[in-house]
mmCIF file of C-alpha atoms and ligand atoms in Angstrom:
data_model
loop_
_atom_site.group_PDB
_atom_site.id
_atom_site.type_symbol
_atom_site.label_atom_id
_atom_site.label_comp_id
_atom_site.label_asym_id
_atom_site.label_seq_id
_atom_site.Cartn_x
_atom_site.Cartn_y
_atom_site.Cartn_z
ATOM 1 C CA UNK A 594 67.142 -52.937 -21.146
ATOM 2 C CA UNK A 595 66.704 -56.561 -20.586
ATOM 3 C CA UNK A 596 65.235 -56.277 -16.845
ATOM 4 C CA UNK A 597 63.080 -53.783 -18.622
ATOM 5 C CA UNK A 598 61.523 -56.116 -21.264
ATOM 6 C CA UNK A 599 61.325 -58.751 -18.897
ATOM 7 C CA UNK A 600 58.905 -56.903 -16.761
ATOM 8 C CA UNK A 601 57.185 -55.286 -19.548
ATOM 9 C CA UNK A 602 56.580 -59.423 -20.913
ATOM 10 C CA UNK A 603 55.599 -59.983 -17.021
ATOM 11 C CA UNK A 604 52.828 -57.357 -16.743
ATOM 12 C CA UNK A 605 51.556 -57.951 -20.387
ATOM 13 C CA UNK A 606 51.341 -61.473 -19.141
ATOM 14 C CA UNK A 607 49.630 -60.644 -15.797
ATOM 15 C CA UNK A 608 46.841 -58.287 -18.015
ATOM 16 C CA UNK A 609 46.204 -60.955 -20.480
ATOM 17 C CA UNK A 610 46.089 -63.409 -17.361
ATOM 18 C CA UNK A 611 43.625 -61.828 -15.471
ATOM 19 C CA UNK A 612 41.561 -60.088 -18.567
ATOM 20 C CA UNK A 613 41.166 -63.828 -19.968
ATOM 21 C CA UNK A 614 40.316 -65.303 -16.227
ATOM 22 C CA UNK A 615 38.021 -62.835 -14.216
ATOM 23 C CA UNK A 616 34.884 -62.867 -16.796
ATOM 24 C CA UNK A 617 35.251 -66.591 -16.874
ATOM 25 C CA UNK A 618 35.439 -66.806 -13.356
ATOM 26 C CA UNK A 619 32.317 -64.670 -12.845
ATOM 27 C CA UNK A 620 30.519 -66.220 -15.300
ATOM 28 C CA UNK A 621 30.822 -69.682 -13.545
ATOM 29 C CA UNK A 622 30.418 -68.300 -10.064
ATOM 30 C CA UNK A 623 26.803 -66.554 -11.318
ATOM 31 C CA UNK A 624 25.770 -70.018 -13.229
ATOM 32 C CA UNK A 625 26.750 -71.600 -10.173
ATOM 33 C CA UNK A 626 24.585 -69.537 -7.619
ATOM 34 C CA UNK A 627 22.010 -69.511 -9.858
ATOM 35 C CA UNK A 628 21.165 -73.024 -9.681
ATOM 36 C CA UNK A 629 22.522 -73.816 -6.528
ATOM 37 C CA UNK A 630 20.068 -71.273 -4.850
ATOM 38 C CA UNK A 631 16.765 -73.892 -4.473
ATOM 39 C CA UNK A 632 19.116 -77.128 -3.442
ATOM 40 C CA UNK A 633 21.101 -74.674 -0.917
ATOM 41 C CA UNK A 634 17.617 -73.472 0.532
ATOM 42 C CA UNK A 635 16.577 -76.995 1.000
ATOM 43 C CA UNK A 636 20.150 -78.098 2.782
ATOM 44 C CA UNK A 637 20.133 -75.445 5.087
ATOM 45 C CA UNK A 638 16.077 -76.003 5.832
ATOM 46 C CA UNK A 639 17.115 -79.899 6.433
ATOM 47 C CA UNK A 640 19.807 -78.815 8.173
ATOM 48 C CA UNK A 641 18.222 -76.478 10.586
ATOM 49 C CA UNK A 642 15.716 -78.761 11.595
ATOM 50 C CA UNK A 643 17.741 -81.989 12.324
ATOM 51 C CA UNK A 644 20.042 -80.100 14.832
ATOM 52 C CA UNK A 645 16.284 -77.974 16.098
ATOM 53 C CA UNK A 646 15.081 -81.647 17.067
ATOM 54 C CA UNK A 647 18.226 -82.397 18.462
ATOM 55 C CA UNK A 648 18.556 -79.685 20.653
ATOM 56 C CA UNK A 649 14.972 -79.656 21.210
ATOM 57 C CA UNK A 650 14.553 -83.402 22.331
ATOM 58 C CA UNK A 651 17.799 -82.988 24.662
ATOM 59 C CA UNK A 652 16.328 -80.009 26.669
ATOM 60 C CA UNK A 653 12.914 -81.198 26.859
ATOM 61 C CA UNK A 654 13.957 -84.757 28.184
ATOM 62 C CA UNK A 655 16.849 -83.402 30.100
ATOM 63 C CA UNK A 656 14.345 -80.977 31.691
ATOM 64 C CA UNK A 657 11.279 -83.750 32.208
ATOM 65 C CA UNK A 658 14.028 -86.149 34.106
ATOM 66 C CA UNK A 659 16.609 -83.129 36.244
ATOM 67 C CA UNK A 660 14.231 -80.493 36.379
ATOM 68 C CA UNK A 661 14.976 -76.937 34.655
ATOM 69 C CA UNK A 662 17.869 -76.114 36.819
ATOM 70 C CA UNK A 663 19.449 -79.024 35.616
ATOM 71 C CA UNK A 664 18.907 -78.555 31.978
ATOM 72 C CA UNK A 665 20.322 -75.032 32.307
ATOM 73 C CA UNK A 666 23.866 -76.589 33.065
ATOM 74 C CA UNK A 667 23.007 -79.123 30.465
ATOM 75 C CA UNK A 668 22.614 -76.255 27.693
ATOM 76 C CA UNK A 669 25.497 -74.825 29.238
ATOM 77 C CA UNK A 670 27.530 -77.507 29.039
ATOM 78 C CA UNK A 671 26.689 -79.255 25.848
ATOM 79 C CA UNK A 672 24.472 -77.250 22.844
ATOM 80 C CA UNK A 673 27.639 -75.898 21.772
ATOM 81 C CA UNK A 674 29.538 -79.508 21.274
ATOM 82 C CA UNK A 675 25.822 -80.732 20.220
ATOM 83 C CA UNK A 676 25.919 -78.167 17.574
ATOM 84 C CA UNK A 677 29.286 -78.330 16.805
ATOM 85 C CA UNK A 678 29.620 -82.188 15.842
ATOM 86 C CA UNK A 679 26.432 -81.721 13.788
ATOM 87 C CA UNK A 680 28.404 -78.775 11.931
ATOM 88 C CA UNK A 681 31.115 -81.992 11.117
ATOM 89 C CA UNK A 682 28.433 -84.248 9.940
ATOM 90 C CA UNK A 683 26.805 -81.886 7.636
ATOM 91 C CA UNK A 684 30.139 -80.101 6.390
ATOM 92 C CA UNK A 685 29.400 -76.390 7.043
ATOM 93 C CA UNK A 686 29.290 -74.164 10.282
ATOM 94 C CA UNK A 687 25.731 -74.193 12.427
ATOM 95 C CA UNK A 688 25.237 -71.385 14.776
ATOM 96 C CA UNK A 689 22.571 -69.815 16.596
ATOM 97 C CA UNK A 690 22.934 -65.699 16.360
ATOM 98 C CA UNK A 691 20.897 -63.259 18.606
ATOM 99 C CA UNK A 692 20.735 -60.195 19.051
ATOM 100 C CA UNK A 693 19.760 -60.860 23.145
ATOM 101 C CA UNK A 694 22.103 -63.633 23.120
ATOM 102 C CA UNK A 695 22.779 -65.846 26.099
ATOM 103 C CA UNK A 696 25.908 -67.275 25.379
ATOM 104 C CA UNK A 697 28.544 -64.490 24.211
ATOM 105 C CA UNK A 698 29.887 -66.987 21.751
ATOM 106 C CA UNK A 699 26.160 -66.538 19.802
ATOM 107 C CA UNK A 700 26.777 -62.822 19.509
ATOM 108 C CA UNK A 701 26.009 -61.470 15.789
ATOM 109 C CA UNK A 702 28.977 -60.553 13.841
ATOM 110 C CA UNK A 703 29.177 -57.769 11.545
ATOM 111 C CA UNK A 704 28.096 -58.940 8.623
ATOM 112 C CA UNK A 705 24.818 -60.490 10.558
ATOM 113 C CA UNK A 706 23.719 -57.033 11.731
ATOM 114 C CA UNK A 707 21.263 -55.843 8.858
ATOM 115 C CA UNK A 708 20.233 -59.455 8.307
ATOM 116 C CA UNK A 709 18.950 -59.857 11.523
ATOM 117 C CA UNK A 710 17.007 -56.501 11.440
ATOM 118 C CA UNK A 711 15.352 -56.840 8.545
ATOM 119 C CA UNK A 712 14.315 -60.482 9.491
ATOM 120 C CA UNK A 713 13.528 -58.984 13.136
ATOM 121 C CA UNK A 714 11.119 -57.181 11.788
ATOM 122 C CA UNK A 715 9.202 -59.330 9.283
ATOM 123 C CA UNK A 716 6.732 -62.011 10.377
ATOM 124 C CA UNK A 717 8.082 -64.184 7.839
ATOM 125 C CA UNK A 718 9.710 -68.085 8.737
ATOM 126 C CA UNK A 719 11.220 -67.736 4.939
ATOM 127 C CA UNK A 720 15.228 -68.333 5.256
ATOM 128 C CA UNK A 721 17.650 -65.977 3.674
ATOM 129 C CA UNK A 722 20.663 -66.282 1.378
ATOM 130 C CA UNK A 723 23.676 -64.309 1.430
ATOM 131 C CA UNK A 724 26.484 -64.718 -1.014
ATOM 132 C CA UNK A 725 30.037 -63.297 -1.330
ATOM 133 C CA UNK A 726 33.642 -64.694 -2.051
ATOM 134 C CA UNK A 727 32.258 -68.139 -3.150
ATOM 135 C CA UNK A 728 30.698 -69.068 0.393
ATOM 136 C CA UNK A 729 27.177 -69.120 0.998
ATOM 137 C CA UNK A 730 25.336 -68.500 4.132
ATOM 138 C CA UNK A 731 21.994 -69.408 4.691
ATOM 139 C CA UNK A 732 19.793 -67.411 7.446
ATOM 140 C CA UNK A 733 16.745 -68.593 9.103
ATOM 141 C CA UNK A 734 14.141 -66.904 11.875
ATOM 142 C CA UNK A 735 13.971 -68.643 15.422
ATOM 143 C CA UNK A 736 10.564 -68.155 17.343
ATOM 144 C CA UNK A 737 9.655 -68.706 21.012
ATOM 145 C CA UNK A 738 7.647 -71.358 19.375
ATOM 146 C CA UNK A 739 6.367 -73.200 22.590
ATOM 147 C CA UNK A 740 5.649 -72.655 26.068
ATOM 148 C CA UNK A 741 8.519 -74.437 27.456
ATOM 149 C CA UNK A 742 11.127 -72.252 25.980
ATOM 150 C CA UNK A 743 9.606 -69.755 28.627
ATOM 151 C CA UNK A 744 11.121 -71.495 31.384
ATOM 152 C CA UNK A 745 14.242 -70.327 30.663
ATOM 153 C CA UNK A 746 13.758 -67.381 27.931
ATOM 154 C CA UNK A 747 10.337 -65.615 29.548
ATOM 155 C CA UNK A 748 9.749 -63.536 31.921
ATOM 156 C CA UNK A 749 12.385 -63.225 34.674
ATOM 157 C CA UNK A 750 10.433 -64.244 38.087
ATOM 158 C CA UNK A 751 7.566 -65.118 36.275
ATOM 159 C CA UNK A 752 7.766 -67.670 33.671
ATOM 160 C CA UNK A 753 11.492 -68.268 34.811
ATOM 161 C CA UNK A 754 11.775 -69.366 38.339
ATOM 162 C CA UNK A 755 14.240 -67.887 40.817
ATOM 163 C CA UNK A 756 16.403 -71.232 40.969
ATOM 164 C CA UNK A 757 16.356 -71.557 36.967
ATOM 165 C CA UNK A 758 16.883 -67.624 37.394
ATOM 166 C CA UNK A 759 19.983 -67.773 39.678
ATOM 167 C CA UNK A 760 21.399 -70.879 37.322
ATOM 168 C CA UNK A 761 21.729 -68.601 34.504
ATOM 169 C CA UNK A 762 22.738 -65.466 36.160
ATOM 170 C CA UNK A 763 25.700 -67.898 37.232
ATOM 171 C CA UNK A 764 26.815 -69.509 34.064
ATOM 172 C CA UNK A 765 25.947 -66.255 31.995
ATOM 173 C CA UNK A 766 26.367 -63.154 34.011
ATOM 174 C CA UNK A 767 25.841 -60.812 31.125
ATOM 175 C CA UNK A 768 23.093 -62.873 30.144
ATOM 176 C CA UNK A 769 20.292 -60.663 27.788
ATOM 177 C CA UNK A 770 18.130 -63.904 26.154
ATOM 178 C CA UNK A 771 15.143 -63.090 28.586
ATOM 179 C CA UNK A 772 11.665 -61.047 29.095
ATOM 180 C CA UNK A 773 10.256 -63.066 25.744
ATOM 181 C CA UNK A 774 7.287 -64.085 25.124
ATOM 182 C CA UNK A 775 5.602 -66.841 23.276
ATOM 183 C CA UNK A 776 5.974 -66.083 18.849
ATOM 184 C CA UNK A 777 8.432 -63.421 19.865
ATOM 185 C CA UNK A 778 11.714 -63.469 17.373
ATOM 186 C CA UNK A 779 13.985 -65.414 19.329
ATOM 187 C CA UNK A 780 17.169 -65.097 16.728
ATOM 188 C CA UNK A 781 18.761 -66.477 13.381
ATOM 189 C CA UNK A 782 19.975 -70.034 12.373
ATOM 190 C CA UNK A 783 23.100 -69.543 10.474
ATOM 191 C CA UNK A 784 24.456 -72.033 8.795
ATOM 192 C CA UNK A 785 27.802 -71.361 6.264
ATOM 193 C CA UNK A 786 28.731 -73.333 3.647
ATOM 194 C CA UNK A 787 32.302 -73.402 2.444
ATOM 195 C CA UNK A 788 33.042 -73.204 -1.568
ATOM 196 C CA UNK A 789 32.605 -75.928 -3.146
HETATM 197 C C1 HEC E 115 16.787 -75.438 30.201
HETATM 198 C C2 HEC E 115 16.424 -73.814 29.725
HETATM 199 C C3 HEC E 115 16.026 -73.646 28.518
HETATM 200 C C4 HEC E 115 15.444 -73.770 27.648
HETATM 201 C C5 HEC E 115 13.823 -74.570 28.205
HETATM 202 C C6 HEC E 115 15.287 -73.499 26.346
HETATM 203 N N1 HEC E 115 16.568 -72.507 26.182
HETATM 204 FE FE1 HEC E 115 17.396 -71.443 24.510
HETATM 205 N N2 HEC E 115 19.286 -71.514 25.642
HETATM 206 C C7 HEC E 115 19.131 -72.148 27.268
HETATM 207 C C8 HEC E 115 20.878 -72.053 27.786
HETATM 208 C C9 HEC E 115 21.359 -72.583 28.919
HETATM 209 C C10 HEC E 115 21.255 -71.214 26.534
HETATM 210 C C11 HEC E 115 22.704 -70.851 26.387
HETATM 211 C C12 HEC E 115 23.778 -72.413 25.161
HETATM 212 C C13 HEC E 115 24.977 -71.934 25.287
HETATM 213 O O1 HEC E 115 25.831 -71.791 26.102
HETATM 214 O O2 HEC E 115 25.292 -72.506 24.123
HETATM 215 C C14 HEC E 115 20.195 -70.855 25.244
HETATM 216 C C15 HEC E 115 20.770 -70.567 24.054
HETATM 217 C C16 HEC E 115 19.591 -70.088 22.837
HETATM 218 C C17 HEC E 115 19.681 -69.730 22.115
HETATM 219 C C18 HEC E 115 21.195 -69.124 21.307
HETATM 220 C C19 HEC E 115 21.686 -67.836 21.187
HETATM 221 C C20 HEC E 115 21.649 -67.215 22.762
HETATM 222 O O3 HEC E 115 21.095 -66.773 23.243
HETATM 223 O O4 HEC E 115 23.005 -67.617 23.044
HETATM 224 C C21 HEC E 115 18.338 -69.629 21.301
HETATM 225 C C22 HEC E 115 18.318 -69.072 19.675
HETATM 226 C C23 HEC E 115 17.788 -70.461 22.087
HETATM 227 N N3 HEC E 115 18.201 -70.303 23.254
HETATM 228 C C24 HEC E 115 16.453 -70.288 21.932
HETATM 229 C C25 HEC E 115 15.248 -71.259 22.625
HETATM 230 C C26 HEC E 115 14.346 -71.933 22.003
HETATM 231 C C27 HEC E 115 12.967 -71.412 20.669
HETATM 232 C C28 HEC E 115 13.648 -72.696 23.163
HETATM 233 C C29 HEC E 115 12.123 -73.216 23.039
HETATM 234 C C30 HEC E 115 11.703 -74.189 22.173
HETATM 235 C C31 HEC E 115 14.648 -72.424 23.793
HETATM 236 N N4 HEC E 115 15.764 -72.009 23.759
HETATM 237 C C32 HEC E 115 14.586 -72.916 25.273
HETATM 238 C C33 HEC E 115 18.436 -72.247 27.998
HETATM 239 C C34 HEC E 115 17.230 -72.798 27.574
#
């Protein structure tokens, strides 16, 4: 009997605790989410721009000094580590995802599929936010914005020279990231912000 009362007391306490806690928690989250949306988009935009500048400056400079084949090796060895070090700097997780990925590490996750499908069909360059479980994810389209992209993502044997193609095939035997034209949707920036 004593044990029963003890259990009952615990259950009532638990019910009261969760009943009092949940709505409040919900409110705090909604409130926080509402006021943060614009700030998060601004933060995501500035991080995506900064990372893009770093990657682009590197790939253009290395292509110029060492040629496209060497630039493929450079991207293979450095694109991920550059992105990772910027993730640390900005305290978030920065990824580039694509349905037609070159590096399998950039394959979209299950939760990204619907966003990719929607954003690939829109001409818009607007970012998109997804939130849940205290995590906010920022997505923004990446396009084949300049002819230089085609040297490594364009039509094989036409835009992409044979030596470059060989280097790509050697490093990425299951590469999907060719056949693009200028202006095409290439994938998404995905920036995940931890719970604050
Ligand atoms: C010198 C060749 C080269 C050029 C030029 C180049 N890329 Fe890439 N790109 C690569 C390689 C190699 C990878 C895989 C990097 C890795 O292993 O992380 C890659 C990966 C990517 C990814 C990540 C998704 C995936 O498929 O793995 C995106 C997005 C991308 N490139 C877009 C672009 C855009 C946009 C441009 C033009 C501004 C561009 N690239 C120019 C070689 C190139």
